[in-house]
Every structure is written in structure tokens, then in C-alpha cells.
Amino acid sequence: MIVLLLVVIPVGLLFYYDGKLHRVNALSGYPGRIGDTPGTNWLIVGTDSRQGLTEEQKKNLATGDADGARTDTIMMAHLPTSGKPMLISIPRDLYVPIPGMGSHKINAAFNNGGPQLLVQTVEEFTGVRIDHYAEIGFGGFDNLVDSVGGVQMCLDQPLHDPKAGLNLPAGCQRLDGAQALGLVRTRAFPNADLERVVNQRKFLAALMSKATSPGVLLNPFRLFPFVSGAVDAVTVDSGDHIWNLAWLAYKISGDPITTTAPADGDEFTDDGDSLIPGETTKSFFDYIARGRAVPADLLSGGTGAVS
């Protein structure tokens, strides 16, 4: 009987939390959609949605009051059949063809057509099939970080950005949820968004490392608040499950290859200053679409503010 309970209770909790996940039909089919490509590919989207935040929380987190949701972050997590996983930042200013809209900065796809149009845009531009989708807004992000007791980060420089509610000294320190949100939001750098995406990748890997550590997994006072926070904060595709998210967290919690998708320069377009993709961009994603390791000369770790 005891053994049965030890099996039934965890399985029951797994399905309970899975049923509470927010879902959206992000990976719907469309004419001419590419077939499967090697490995498993996630599209991870961070938005500036304030849904679920009280007025006091908006003030404390310095989020402002904008309605709706726009993409602050677009990442592809590529889990190859062999070799290291990759976390790839796709700059929101990358100027690409968007179905039905012409060429625009890639974040316009989400802003105008939501997850479905963004997934289609990424697939058609990269030639990489997206298998899973995850989206997180401002609401719940701070609680997610606080649920694991904060995340240790080492900053190469002090960061001060009133717009993001951020005031951090240089050096190693444990960031709480509000500080972490400020870190992944701030663009107060010479290269603005290109440096921000580096910080975002490093923080995501650090958060997943903390979440999958024994100190969280073996501590129900950390584990259950984290799982509860995740299902409240994250939206996934209609076909995704909590065990898919757990596998993603495990795979990127180690030492993934982190890089920004390359561009061949910048140019002023109808959308303003834009990053222009070229042969290096095409070559980069061709390697991923064929299931081959991306050469070192196409990888760009960037600097950012995080060691």
C-alpha cells in the first residue's frame, strides 16, 4: 500500500500541475510548412505582458502600464540528437520576411499575429521546424525566481537603469525576483538589445541550473512553489506538457552553447534601425536545420554584463 501511494501521489501531482498550464495554439499548421528537422527545437518568447500584476506590483517592479504584450525576448533552444544543446537569441530587430506583412523587424510578427505568426515567421526564415513553444510575461517571473531562493549572478559592471527598476553593484550577488526582472529587461548598454540578449541567455541557464539542483528538487518547500510558479507564469503550445518543460530545463541547466544569431550588418529601414540577415545568418541556421554542429566562427557569445 505504501509503495502504491509513493507511485500514485507523484503521478497525480504531475497530471494536476500539467492540467493547470496555460496553453495556446502556437504550432498550428499552415500551407507549405517544413517537415521535421533533426533534434528538438523550442521557441522561447519573453513578453512585456503585465497580465496578473496588481498596480502595486507594477510599481514595485517598474513595469509601467502598457496594455497587451510585445516580444522582449525571442530565443530558440536547439536540443540536438548528439552534442551540446544551444540557446540562440534571435534579435528582435532582425529584419525578416513576415507572411502577409512584407519585411519587418521580427518582433512585429508576434505583435501583429501572436504566437502562430511568430512561429511561422521563424520556421520560414530559418528552415528549422519548431517542436515546442514557451512564453513568459512579466507577471509571475519574479515569483518564479523567488521560489528557488533567488539566483546567484556575477556582474562585470554596476547596473543602474531607473526604467527597469535596476540598481545593482558589480560583483557576485544573489538576485531576487525583482532584480532578476530588471536584469533581463535593461537595455542600458552601448549595444542595447544585443547586450541584453546575452544577459537573458546567461540568466535563463542559471535559473534552470538552480531549479534542477538538489537544493530545489529535494526540498518540497522550494520544489512545489517553483512548479506552481512555473505553471502560473508560463504559456505553452496546446500539445506541450509539464514533462516537456522539465526536460528542457534539464537539458539547458548544464553548459549549453549560447549565441546570438548572426546578422550581416545594420541598416535604417521603414521600421528604424534594423539588423540585416545575410549569408552568415543563412549558413548558421542551415547547420541547425541539417543537424550539424555550428562552426565556431559563426558563434557569437557577446559580452553583456554577466560573467
PDB file of C-alpha atoms in Angstrom, residues 39-150:
ATOM      1  CA  GLY A  39      16.837  17.352 -32.897  1.00  0.00           C
ATOM      2  CA  THR A  40      14.184  19.093 -30.811  1.00  0.00           C
ATOM      3  CA  ASN A  41      13.602  22.818 -31.153  1.00  0.00           C
ATOM      4  CA  TRP A  42      11.844  25.170 -28.761  1.00  0.00           C
ATOM      5  CA  LEU A  43      10.795  28.742 -29.435  1.00  0.00           C
ATOM      6  CA  ILE A  44      11.029  30.628 -26.129  1.00  0.00           C
ATOM      7  CA  VAL A  45       9.358  34.029 -26.042  1.00  0.00           C
ATOM      8  CA  GLY A  46       9.548  36.646 -23.317  1.00  0.00           C
ATOM      9  CA  THR A  47       6.868  39.319 -23.473  1.00  0.00           C
ATOM     10  CA  ASP A  48       6.172  42.558 -21.634  1.00  0.00           C
ATOM     11  CA  SER A  49       2.689  41.365 -20.655  1.00  0.00           C
ATOM     12  CA  ARG A  50       1.576  42.761 -17.282  1.00  0.00           C
ATOM     13  CA  GLN A  51      -1.311  40.295 -17.032  1.00  0.00           C
ATOM     14  CA  GLY A  52      -1.793  39.151 -13.453  1.00  0.00           C
ATOM     15  CA  LEU A  53       0.152  42.029 -11.899  1.00  0.00           C
ATOM     16  CA  THR A  54      -1.534  44.311  -9.379  1.00  0.00           C
ATOM     17  CA  GLU A  55      -0.974  48.057  -9.502  1.00  0.00           C
ATOM     18  CA  GLU A  56       1.353  47.736  -6.510  1.00  0.00           C
ATOM     19  CA  GLN A  57       3.368  45.009  -8.247  1.00  0.00           C
ATOM     20  CA  LYS A  58       3.642  47.114 -11.406  1.00  0.00           C
ATOM     21  CA  LYS A  59       5.038  49.943  -9.279  1.00  0.00           C
ATOM     22  CA  ASN A  60       7.450  47.738  -7.329  1.00  0.00           C
ATOM     23  CA  LEU A  61       8.708  46.035 -10.493  1.00  0.00           C
ATOM     24  CA  ALA A  62       8.841  49.277 -12.550  1.00  0.00           C
ATOM     25  CA  THR A  63       6.939  47.637 -15.387  1.00  0.00           C
ATOM     26  CA  GLY A  64       4.726  50.554 -16.388  1.00  0.00           C
ATOM     27  CA  ASP A  65       1.119  50.149 -17.507  1.00  0.00           C
ATOM     28  CA  ALA A  66       1.282  49.269 -21.207  1.00  0.00           C
ATOM     29  CA  ASP A  67      -1.588  47.082 -22.408  1.00  0.00           C
ATOM     30  CA  GLY A  68      -1.219  43.911 -24.469  1.00  0.00           C
ATOM     31  CA  ALA A  69       2.003  42.011 -24.989  1.00  0.00           C
ATOM     32  CA  ARG A  70       5.065  42.651 -27.144  1.00  0.00           C
ATOM     33  CA  THR A  71       8.124  40.440 -27.517  1.00  0.00           C
ATOM     34  CA  ASP A  72      11.089  41.473 -25.384  1.00  0.00           C
ATOM     35  CA  THR A  73      12.886  38.178 -25.979  1.00  0.00           C
ATOM     36  CA  ILE A  74      12.972  35.580 -28.746  1.00  0.00           C
ATOM     37  CA  MET A  75      15.169  32.517 -28.246  1.00  0.00           C
ATOM     38  CA  MET A  76      15.492  29.179 -29.962  1.00  0.00           C
ATOM     39  CA  ALA A  77      16.563  26.269 -27.765  1.00  0.00           C
ATOM     40  CA  HIS A  78      18.067  23.605 -30.026  1.00  0.00           C
ATOM     41  CA  LEU A  79      18.458  20.179 -28.431  1.00  0.00           C
ATOM     42  CA  PRO A  80      20.452  18.126 -30.948  1.00  0.00           C
ATOM     43  CA  THR A  81      20.381  14.363 -31.207  1.00  0.00           C
ATOM     44  CA  SER A  82      24.027  14.434 -30.108  1.00  0.00           C
ATOM     45  CA  GLY A  83      26.288  17.157 -28.794  1.00  0.00           C
ATOM     46  CA  LYS A  84      25.626  20.200 -26.633  1.00  0.00           C
ATOM     47  CA  PRO A  85      22.265  21.968 -26.501  1.00  0.00           C
ATOM     48  CA  MET A  86      22.173  25.522 -27.856  1.00  0.00           C
ATOM     49  CA  LEU A  87      20.441  28.655 -26.620  1.00  0.00           C
ATOM     50  CA  ILE A  88      20.155  31.017 -29.574  1.00  0.00           C
ATOM     51  CA  SER A  89      18.998  34.605 -29.212  1.00  0.00           C
ATOM     52  CA  ILE A  90      17.133  35.938 -32.231  1.00  0.00           C
ATOM     53  CA  PRO A  91      17.438  39.741 -32.001  1.00  0.00           C
ATOM     54  CA  ARG A  92      14.063  41.408 -32.094  1.00  0.00           C
ATOM     55  CA  ASP A  93      15.441  43.971 -34.569  1.00  0.00           C
ATOM     56  CA  LEU A  94      16.333  41.282 -37.155  1.00  0.00           C
ATOM     57  CA  TYR A  95      14.695  42.382 -40.422  1.00  0.00           C
ATOM     58  CA  VAL A  96      12.952  39.382 -41.974  1.00  0.00           C
ATOM     59  CA  PRO A  97      10.023  38.493 -44.268  1.00  0.00           C
ATOM     60  CA  ILE A  98       6.806  38.096 -42.256  1.00  0.00           C
ATOM     61  CA  PRO A  99       3.993  36.191 -44.011  1.00  0.00           C
ATOM     62  CA  GLY A 100       1.283  38.567 -45.151  1.00  0.00           C
ATOM     63  CA  MET A 101       3.160  41.646 -43.967  1.00  0.00           C
ATOM     64  CA  GLY A 102       6.288  42.035 -46.073  1.00  0.00           C
ATOM     65  CA  SER A 103       9.665  42.561 -44.395  1.00  0.00           C
ATOM     66  CA  HIS A 104       9.792  43.978 -40.873  1.00  0.00           C
ATOM     67  CA  LYS A 105      11.634  43.555 -37.605  1.00  0.00           C
ATOM     68  CA  ILE A 106      10.897  40.042 -36.413  1.00  0.00           C
ATOM     69  CA  ASN A 107       9.135  41.135 -33.223  1.00  0.00           C
ATOM     70  CA  ALA A 108       6.387  42.620 -35.425  1.00  0.00           C
ATOM     71  CA  ALA A 109       5.264  39.042 -36.165  1.00  0.00           C
ATOM     72  CA  PHE A 110       4.210  38.448 -32.561  1.00  0.00           C
ATOM     73  CA  ASN A 111       2.917  41.973 -32.082  1.00  0.00           C
ATOM     74  CA  ASN A 112       0.605  41.632 -35.101  1.00  0.00           C
ATOM     75  CA  GLY A 113      -0.208  37.920 -35.265  1.00  0.00           C
ATOM     76  CA  GLY A 114       0.652  36.425 -31.905  1.00  0.00           C
ATOM     77  CA  PRO A 115       2.479  33.118 -31.357  1.00  0.00           C
ATOM     78  CA  GLN A 116       1.208  31.481 -34.563  1.00  0.00           C
ATOM     79  CA  LEU A 117       2.608  34.145 -36.866  1.00  0.00           C
ATOM     80  CA  LEU A 118       5.878  34.333 -34.938  1.00  0.00           C
ATOM     81  CA  VAL A 119       6.390  30.560 -35.171  1.00  0.00           C
ATOM     82  CA  GLN A 120       5.616  30.585 -38.895  1.00  0.00           C
ATOM     83  CA  THR A 121       7.979  33.516 -39.447  1.00  0.00           C
ATOM     84  CA  VAL A 122      10.819  31.814 -37.578  1.00  0.00           C
ATOM     85  CA  GLU A 123      10.295  28.492 -39.364  1.00  0.00           C
ATOM     86  CA  GLU A 124      10.153  30.009 -42.849  1.00  0.00           C
ATOM     87  CA  PHE A 125      13.118  32.284 -42.195  1.00  0.00           C
ATOM     88  CA  THR A 126      15.391  29.700 -40.540  1.00  0.00           C
ATOM     89  CA  GLY A 127      14.286  26.471 -42.200  1.00  0.00           C
ATOM     90  CA  VAL A 128      14.133  24.927 -38.700  1.00  0.00           C
ATOM     91  CA  ARG A 129      10.974  23.157 -37.533  1.00  0.00           C
ATOM     92  CA  ILE A 130       9.717  24.361 -34.134  1.00  0.00           C
ATOM     93  CA  ASP A 131       8.541  21.444 -31.990  1.00  0.00           C
ATOM     94  CA  HIS A 132       7.612  23.207 -28.742  1.00  0.00           C
ATOM     95  CA  TYR A 133       6.640  26.712 -27.620  1.00  0.00           C
ATOM     96  CA  ALA A 134       7.032  28.503 -24.283  1.00  0.00           C
ATOM     97  CA  GLU A 135       6.097  32.084 -23.419  1.00  0.00           C
ATOM     98  CA  ILE A 136       6.559  34.063 -20.208  1.00  0.00           C
ATOM     99  CA  GLY A 137       5.490  37.606 -19.361  1.00  0.00           C
ATOM    100  CA  PHE A 138       6.387  39.990 -16.552  1.00  0.00           C
ATOM    101  CA  GLY A 139       3.591  38.600 -14.410  1.00  0.00           C
ATOM    102  CA  GLY A 140       4.915  35.700 -12.355  1.00  0.00           C
ATOM    103  CA  PHE A 141       8.553  35.966 -13.418  1.00  0.00           C
ATOM    104  CA  ASP A 142       9.656  37.499 -10.124  1.00  0.00           C
ATOM    105  CA  ASN A 143       7.788  34.861  -8.111  1.00  0.00           C
ATOM    106  CA  LEU A 144       9.414  32.130 -10.186  1.00  0.00           C
ATOM    107  CA  VAL A 145      12.880  33.422  -9.261  1.00  0.00           C
ATOM    108  CA  ASP A 146      11.972  33.963  -5.615  1.00  0.00           C
ATOM    109  CA  SER A 147      10.545  30.435  -5.345  1.00  0.00           C
ATOM    110  CA  VAL A 148      14.032  28.927  -5.784  1.00  0.00           C
ATOM    111  CA  GLY A 149      15.579  31.364  -3.319  1.00  0.00           C
ATOM    112  CA  GLY A 150      16.989  33.746  -5.918  1.00  0.00           C
TER     113      GLY A 150
END
